[in-house]
XYZ file of C-alpha atoms in Angstrom:
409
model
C 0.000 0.000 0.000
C 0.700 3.525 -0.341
C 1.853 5.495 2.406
C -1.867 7.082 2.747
C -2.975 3.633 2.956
C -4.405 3.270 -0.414
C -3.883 0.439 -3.049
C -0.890 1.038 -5.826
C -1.873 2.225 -8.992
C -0.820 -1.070 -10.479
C -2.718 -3.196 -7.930
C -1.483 -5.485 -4.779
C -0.145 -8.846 -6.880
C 2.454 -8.543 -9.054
C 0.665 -10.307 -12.148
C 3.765 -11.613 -13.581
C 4.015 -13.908 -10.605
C 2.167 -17.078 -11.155
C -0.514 -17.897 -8.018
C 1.890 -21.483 -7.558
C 5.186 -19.606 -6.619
C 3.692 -17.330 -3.856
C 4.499 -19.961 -0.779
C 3.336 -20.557 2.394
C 5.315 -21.349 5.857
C 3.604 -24.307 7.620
C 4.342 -24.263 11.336
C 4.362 -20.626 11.637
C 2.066 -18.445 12.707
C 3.033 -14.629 10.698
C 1.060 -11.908 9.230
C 1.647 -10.046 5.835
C 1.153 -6.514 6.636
C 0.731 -4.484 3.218
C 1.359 -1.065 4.403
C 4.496 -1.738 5.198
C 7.767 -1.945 3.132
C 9.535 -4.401 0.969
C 10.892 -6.574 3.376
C 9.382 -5.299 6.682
C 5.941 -6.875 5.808
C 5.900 -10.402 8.229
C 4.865 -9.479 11.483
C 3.796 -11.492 14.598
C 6.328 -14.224 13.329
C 6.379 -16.908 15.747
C 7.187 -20.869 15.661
C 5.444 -23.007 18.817
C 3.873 -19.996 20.178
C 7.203 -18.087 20.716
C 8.348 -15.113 19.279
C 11.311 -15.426 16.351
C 14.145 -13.567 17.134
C 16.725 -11.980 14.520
C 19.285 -14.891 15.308
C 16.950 -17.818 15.658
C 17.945 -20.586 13.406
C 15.241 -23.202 11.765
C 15.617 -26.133 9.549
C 12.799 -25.975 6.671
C 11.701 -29.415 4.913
C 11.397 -27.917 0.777
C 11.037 -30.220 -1.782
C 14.370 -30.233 -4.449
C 12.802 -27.972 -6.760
C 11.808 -25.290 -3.712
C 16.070 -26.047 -2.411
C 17.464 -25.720 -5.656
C 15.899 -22.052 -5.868
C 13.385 -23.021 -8.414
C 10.572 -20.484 -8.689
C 12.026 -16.745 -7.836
C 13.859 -18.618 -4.185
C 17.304 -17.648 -5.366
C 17.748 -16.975 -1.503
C 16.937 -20.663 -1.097
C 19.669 -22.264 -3.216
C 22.932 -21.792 -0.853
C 21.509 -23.137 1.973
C 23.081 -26.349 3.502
C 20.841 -29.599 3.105
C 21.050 -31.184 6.622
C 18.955 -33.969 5.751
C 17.671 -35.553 2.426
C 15.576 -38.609 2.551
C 15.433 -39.048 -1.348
C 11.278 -39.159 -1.177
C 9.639 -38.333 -3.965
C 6.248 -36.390 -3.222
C 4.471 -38.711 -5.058
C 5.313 -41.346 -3.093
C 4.392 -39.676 -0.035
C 1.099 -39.013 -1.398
C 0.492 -42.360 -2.113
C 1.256 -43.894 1.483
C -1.315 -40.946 2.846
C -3.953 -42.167 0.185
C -3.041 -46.036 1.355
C -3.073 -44.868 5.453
C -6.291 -43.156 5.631
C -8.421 -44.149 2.554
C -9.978 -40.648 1.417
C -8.356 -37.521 1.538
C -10.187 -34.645 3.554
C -8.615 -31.230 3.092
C -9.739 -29.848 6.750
C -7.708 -32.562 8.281
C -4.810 -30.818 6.624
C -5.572 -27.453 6.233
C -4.248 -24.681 8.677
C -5.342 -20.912 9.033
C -1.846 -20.140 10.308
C -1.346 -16.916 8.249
C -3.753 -13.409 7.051
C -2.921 -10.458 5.055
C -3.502 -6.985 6.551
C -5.524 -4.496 6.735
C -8.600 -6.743 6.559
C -10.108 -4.469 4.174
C -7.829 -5.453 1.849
C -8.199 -9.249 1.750
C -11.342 -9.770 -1.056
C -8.724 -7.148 -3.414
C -6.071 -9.446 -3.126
C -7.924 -12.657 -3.910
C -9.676 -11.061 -6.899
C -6.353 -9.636 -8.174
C -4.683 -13.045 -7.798
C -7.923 -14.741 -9.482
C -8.022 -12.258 -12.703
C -6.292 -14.376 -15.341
C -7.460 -17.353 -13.715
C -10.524 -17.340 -15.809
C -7.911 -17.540 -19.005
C -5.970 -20.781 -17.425
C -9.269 -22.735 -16.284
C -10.905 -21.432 -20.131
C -8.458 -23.435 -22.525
C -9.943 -22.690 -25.904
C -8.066 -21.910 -29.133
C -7.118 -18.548 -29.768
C -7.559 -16.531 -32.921
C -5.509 -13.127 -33.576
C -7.888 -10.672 -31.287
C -9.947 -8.576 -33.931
C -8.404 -9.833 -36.920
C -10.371 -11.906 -39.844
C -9.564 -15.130 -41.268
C -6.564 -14.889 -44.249
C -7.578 -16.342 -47.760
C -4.376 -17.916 -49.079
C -3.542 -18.773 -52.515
C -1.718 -22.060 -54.085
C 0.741 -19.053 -55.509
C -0.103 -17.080 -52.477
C -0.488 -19.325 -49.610
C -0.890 -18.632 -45.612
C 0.833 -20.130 -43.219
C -1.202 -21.438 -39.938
C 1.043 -21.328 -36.882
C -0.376 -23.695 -33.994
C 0.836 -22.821 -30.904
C 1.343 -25.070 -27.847
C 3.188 -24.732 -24.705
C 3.273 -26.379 -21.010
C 2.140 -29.546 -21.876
C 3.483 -30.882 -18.720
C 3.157 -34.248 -19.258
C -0.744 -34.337 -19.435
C -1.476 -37.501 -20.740
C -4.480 -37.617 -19.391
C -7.361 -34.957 -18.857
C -8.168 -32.867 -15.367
C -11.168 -32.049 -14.491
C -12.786 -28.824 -13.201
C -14.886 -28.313 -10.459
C -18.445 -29.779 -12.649
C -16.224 -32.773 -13.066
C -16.341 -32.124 -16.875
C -12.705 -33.205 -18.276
C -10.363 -30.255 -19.254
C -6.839 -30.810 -21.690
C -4.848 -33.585 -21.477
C -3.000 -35.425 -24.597
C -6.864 -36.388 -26.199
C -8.044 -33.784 -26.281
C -5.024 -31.278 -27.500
C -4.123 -33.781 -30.371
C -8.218 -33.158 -31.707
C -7.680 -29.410 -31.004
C -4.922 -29.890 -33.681
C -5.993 -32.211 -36.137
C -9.082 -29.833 -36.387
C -7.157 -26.588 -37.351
C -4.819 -28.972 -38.893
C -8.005 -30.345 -41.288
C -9.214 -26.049 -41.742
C -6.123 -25.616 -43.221
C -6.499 -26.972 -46.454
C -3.217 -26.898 -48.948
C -2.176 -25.649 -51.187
C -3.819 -21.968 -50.434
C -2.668 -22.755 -46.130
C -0.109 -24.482 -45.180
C 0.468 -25.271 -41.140
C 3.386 -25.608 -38.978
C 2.855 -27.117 -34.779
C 5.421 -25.432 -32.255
C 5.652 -26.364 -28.709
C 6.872 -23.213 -26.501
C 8.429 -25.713 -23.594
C 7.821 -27.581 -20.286
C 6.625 -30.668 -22.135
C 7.762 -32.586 -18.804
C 6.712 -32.602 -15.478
C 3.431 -32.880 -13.934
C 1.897 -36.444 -13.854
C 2.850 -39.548 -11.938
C 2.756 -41.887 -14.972
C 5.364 -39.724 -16.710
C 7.590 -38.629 -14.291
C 8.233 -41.824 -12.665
C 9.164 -43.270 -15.918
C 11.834 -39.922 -16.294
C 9.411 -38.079 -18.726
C 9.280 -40.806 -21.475
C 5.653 -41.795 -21.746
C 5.310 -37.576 -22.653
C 7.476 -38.285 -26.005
C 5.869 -41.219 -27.151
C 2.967 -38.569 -27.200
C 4.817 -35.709 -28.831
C 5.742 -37.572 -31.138
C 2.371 -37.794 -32.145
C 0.967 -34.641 -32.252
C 2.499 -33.125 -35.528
C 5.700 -30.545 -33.492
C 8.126 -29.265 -35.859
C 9.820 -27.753 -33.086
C 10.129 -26.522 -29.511
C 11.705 -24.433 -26.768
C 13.815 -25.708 -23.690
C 11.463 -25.166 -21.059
C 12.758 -25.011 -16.968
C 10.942 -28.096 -16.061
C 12.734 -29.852 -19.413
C 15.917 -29.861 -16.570
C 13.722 -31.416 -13.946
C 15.357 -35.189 -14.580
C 18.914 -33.815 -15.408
C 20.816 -33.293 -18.238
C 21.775 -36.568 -18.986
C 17.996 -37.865 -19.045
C 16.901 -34.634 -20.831
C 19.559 -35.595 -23.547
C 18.465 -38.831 -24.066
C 15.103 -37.580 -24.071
C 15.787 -34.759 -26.769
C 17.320 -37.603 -28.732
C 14.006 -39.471 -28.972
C 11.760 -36.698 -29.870
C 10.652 -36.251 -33.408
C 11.286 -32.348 -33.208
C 14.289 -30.215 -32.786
C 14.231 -28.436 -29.487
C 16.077 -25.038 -29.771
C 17.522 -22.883 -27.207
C 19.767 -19.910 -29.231
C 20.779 -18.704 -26.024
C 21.949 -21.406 -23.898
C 25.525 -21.623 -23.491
C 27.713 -24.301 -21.461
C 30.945 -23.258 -19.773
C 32.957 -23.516 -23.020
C 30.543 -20.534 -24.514
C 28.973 -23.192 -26.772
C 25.658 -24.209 -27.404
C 25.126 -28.195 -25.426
C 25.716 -30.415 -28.695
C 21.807 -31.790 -27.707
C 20.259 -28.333 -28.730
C 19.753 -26.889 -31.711
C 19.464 -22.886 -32.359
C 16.987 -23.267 -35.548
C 15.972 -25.275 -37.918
C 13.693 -25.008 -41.348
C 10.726 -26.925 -42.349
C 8.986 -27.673 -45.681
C 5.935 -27.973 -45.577
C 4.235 -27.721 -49.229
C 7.443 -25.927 -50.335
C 6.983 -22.943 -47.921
C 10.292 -23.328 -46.334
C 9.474 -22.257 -42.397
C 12.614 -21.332 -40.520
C 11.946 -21.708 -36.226
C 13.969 -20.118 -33.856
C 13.894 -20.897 -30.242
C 15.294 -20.042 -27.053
C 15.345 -20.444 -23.101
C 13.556 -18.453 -20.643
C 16.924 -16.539 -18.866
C 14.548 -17.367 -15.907
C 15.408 -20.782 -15.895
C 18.262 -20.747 -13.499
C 15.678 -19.550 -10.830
C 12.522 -21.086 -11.888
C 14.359 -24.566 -12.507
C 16.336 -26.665 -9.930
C 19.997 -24.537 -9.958
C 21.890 -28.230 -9.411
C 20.386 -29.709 -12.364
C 20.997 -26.637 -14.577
C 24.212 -26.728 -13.576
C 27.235 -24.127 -15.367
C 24.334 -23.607 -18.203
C 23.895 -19.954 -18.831
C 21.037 -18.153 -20.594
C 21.801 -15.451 -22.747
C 19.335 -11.986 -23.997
C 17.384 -14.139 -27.008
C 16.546 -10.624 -28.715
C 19.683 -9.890 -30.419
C 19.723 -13.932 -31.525
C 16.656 -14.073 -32.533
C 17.612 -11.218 -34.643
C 21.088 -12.983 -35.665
C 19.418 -15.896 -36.560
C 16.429 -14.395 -38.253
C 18.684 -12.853 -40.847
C 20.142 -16.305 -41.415
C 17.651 -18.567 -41.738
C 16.150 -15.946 -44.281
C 18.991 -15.877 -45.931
C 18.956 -19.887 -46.037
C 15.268 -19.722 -47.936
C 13.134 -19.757 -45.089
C 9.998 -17.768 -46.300
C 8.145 -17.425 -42.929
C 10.521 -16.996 -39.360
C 8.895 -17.934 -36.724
C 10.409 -17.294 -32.904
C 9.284 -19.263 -29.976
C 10.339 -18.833 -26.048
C 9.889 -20.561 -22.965
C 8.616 -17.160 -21.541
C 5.376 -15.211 -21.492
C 3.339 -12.803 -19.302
C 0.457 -11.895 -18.284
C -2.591 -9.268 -19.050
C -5.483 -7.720 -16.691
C -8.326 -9.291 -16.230
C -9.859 -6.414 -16.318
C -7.470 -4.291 -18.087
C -6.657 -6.769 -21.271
C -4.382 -3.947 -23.014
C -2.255 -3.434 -19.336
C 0.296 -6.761 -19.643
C 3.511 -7.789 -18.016
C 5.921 -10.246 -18.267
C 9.842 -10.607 -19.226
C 8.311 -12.553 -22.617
C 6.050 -9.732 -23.484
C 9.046 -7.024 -22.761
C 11.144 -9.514 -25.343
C 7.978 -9.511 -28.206
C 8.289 -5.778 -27.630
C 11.832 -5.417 -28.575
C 11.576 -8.016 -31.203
C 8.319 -5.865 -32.484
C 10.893 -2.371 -32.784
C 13.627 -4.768 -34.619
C 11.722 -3.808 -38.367
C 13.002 -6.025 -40.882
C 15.274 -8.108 -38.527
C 12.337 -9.103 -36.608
C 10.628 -12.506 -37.039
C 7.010 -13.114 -38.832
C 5.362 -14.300 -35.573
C 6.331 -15.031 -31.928
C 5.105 -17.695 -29.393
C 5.329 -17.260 -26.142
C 4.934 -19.762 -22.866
C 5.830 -20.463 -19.544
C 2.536 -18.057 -17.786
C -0.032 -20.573 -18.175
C -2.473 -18.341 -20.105
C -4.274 -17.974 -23.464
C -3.097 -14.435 -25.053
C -2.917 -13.137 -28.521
C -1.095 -9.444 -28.986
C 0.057 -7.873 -31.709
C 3.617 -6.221 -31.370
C 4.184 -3.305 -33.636
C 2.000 -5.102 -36.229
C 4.354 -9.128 -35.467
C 1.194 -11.449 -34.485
C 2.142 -13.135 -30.773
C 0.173 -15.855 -29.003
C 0.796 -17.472 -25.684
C -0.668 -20.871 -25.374
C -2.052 -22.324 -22.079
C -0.754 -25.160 -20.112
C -1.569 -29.000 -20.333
C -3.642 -29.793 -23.295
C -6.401 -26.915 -21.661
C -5.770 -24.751 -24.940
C -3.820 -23.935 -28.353
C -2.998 -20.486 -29.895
């Protein structure tokens, strides 16, 4: 808040934060007071009923990806590991399924925390809740105001379908009128369909993935995110973008994994401690399809050292993708490619209630890209916010897909 008390022009939540990185402490008792500063805002801290003091010293049980600094906790990823049992979560949740039969969230649930003033409270849900309507919606986007293009056979248009965060839904979820949402079904109709509108030679299409294919289901991740490319490989990808949770196995699995894939995955910008490129990743590559040669240029969130686990990323480094998208604009041009097409593990977010008022490292990048002129790419795909979007940067078309089968773009 202000120092009169009142609410920031730009609202309480930071919309570029998604709801799933905000944490809570459990076996704490704190308030978040809003009117005061950055870092002053817990108050009434306390641990077993007694008051924390600046030189009391806790251990915290985090889960790897939480340890490693993953999400925004940079602070988290120095800290000595005391104790590491090697569970995995899913495991855990399975004995607790097994021990009591039916989960009840009261028997878990704790009101150990509140955000003040009061009088703030229903602001701060709402603003936390306005793109949620976008993530739980999950239909295909179409460029906002725009008509349908009429290609030619001499002429034709090229249909970029946009996917992203596919986090290894191979099967649906379902929302709260138990009515299935995404998962691999239902995504590979969602493309066939536009796939089928899309009739050659007047349209030619071209699928992109914009990253974090892996990570999210039991059945995949216990088998180190291979069940998730036997479905890839079905759905049509040309190519994709390294995505944070891509790391979540390690390099070595992610390799091997990258090796089985049908598509090229592309990071431009990710460089190893030699100041190359890893030899599993590819900067670009160009497609035919109906002799429109499509060049695709990809890169790496330079999030991804805090949003992914900092061990398994290792000595990687992630490089500004706007001058190499440029770079490598010019070149694939220059090697035929008709239509350039740049995708990113990184997005953004708009307003609910404000749809022109967006934020986001990914949209700041489409911006730049937008100002580049003729160095710029034909369209740009965005990712990583979990949320249907479709801008329009300086007159470049953008889309940002959301996650797990729930939508295309």
């Amino acid at each position: 808040l202000t120092g009169g008390g009142e609410v920031p022009g730009g609202g309480l939540v930071d919309p570029s934060v998604p709801g799933f990185n905000f944490d809570v402490v459990a076996g704490a008792t704190y308030r978040i007071d809003l009117r005061k500063p950055v870092g002053e805002r817990i108050v009434g801290l306390a641990v077993k009923g007694k008051a924390v003091q600046p030189d009391d010293r806790f251990t915290l049980a985090l889960n790897n990806y939480r340890q490693g600094g993953g999400g925004g906790y940079a602070m988290l990823a120095g800290a000595p590991v005391v104790h590491d049992k090697g569970l995995a979560i899913r495991q855990l949740r399975i004995e607790e399924v097994q021990r009591v039969g039916t989960l009840d969230p009261a028997a878990y649930a704790e009101r150990n925390w509140s955000i003040e003033p009061e009088a703030v409270r229903p602001l701060a849900i709402a603003e936390q809740r306005r793109n949620r309507s976008a993530e739980q919606g999950g239909r295909a986007l179409g460029a906002a105001g725009s008509t349908r293009r009429v290609g030619t056979a001499s002429a034709p248009v090229v249909r970029v379908i946009a996917m992203s965060d596919f986090h290894a839904a191979l099967r649906p979820s379902f929302d709260q009128g138990n009515n299935p949402v995404g998962g691999a079904v239902a995504l590979s109709a969602a493309i066939r369909r536009l796939q089928a509108e899309c009739v050659a030679p007047a349209c030619q299409h071209v699928v992109v993935d914009a990253g974090d294919m892996f990570t999210g289901t039991p059945a995949s991740d216990w088998a180190g995110g291979r069940p998730t490319v036997d479905v890839m490989n079905r759905l049509d990808v040309a190519a994709g973008a390294l995505g944070n949770h891509e790391f979540d196995f390690g390099q070595d699995t992610l390799a091997m994994r990258v090796a089985e894939l049908r598509h090229a995955v592309l990071g431009v910008n990710v460089r190893g401690p030699d100041g190359q490129r890893p030899a599993w990743l590819r900067a670009d590559t160009i497609v035919d399809r109906g002799g429109v040669k499509i060049g695709i240029v990809g890169a790496a969130g330079t999030h991804t050292p805090g949003s992914a686990s900092r061990r398994k990323v290792g000595s990687l480094t992630f490089l500004d993708p706007v001058p190499l998208f440029a770079e490598r604009t010019r070149a694939l041009r220059a090697a035929g490619a008709q239509v350039v097409v740049a995708v990113i593990h990184d997005g953004g977010r708009c307003e609910r209630d404000r749809p022109t008022v967006c934020s986001g490292s990914g949209i700041e990048i489409g911006q730049r890209l937008g100002a580049l002129g003729a160095d710029r790419p034909d369209a740009y795909v965005m990712g990583h916010a979990h949320v249907n979007l479709a801008l329009d940067f300086a007159g470049m078309p953008a889309v940002e897909p959301t996650s797990s089968g729930r939508g295309i773009a």
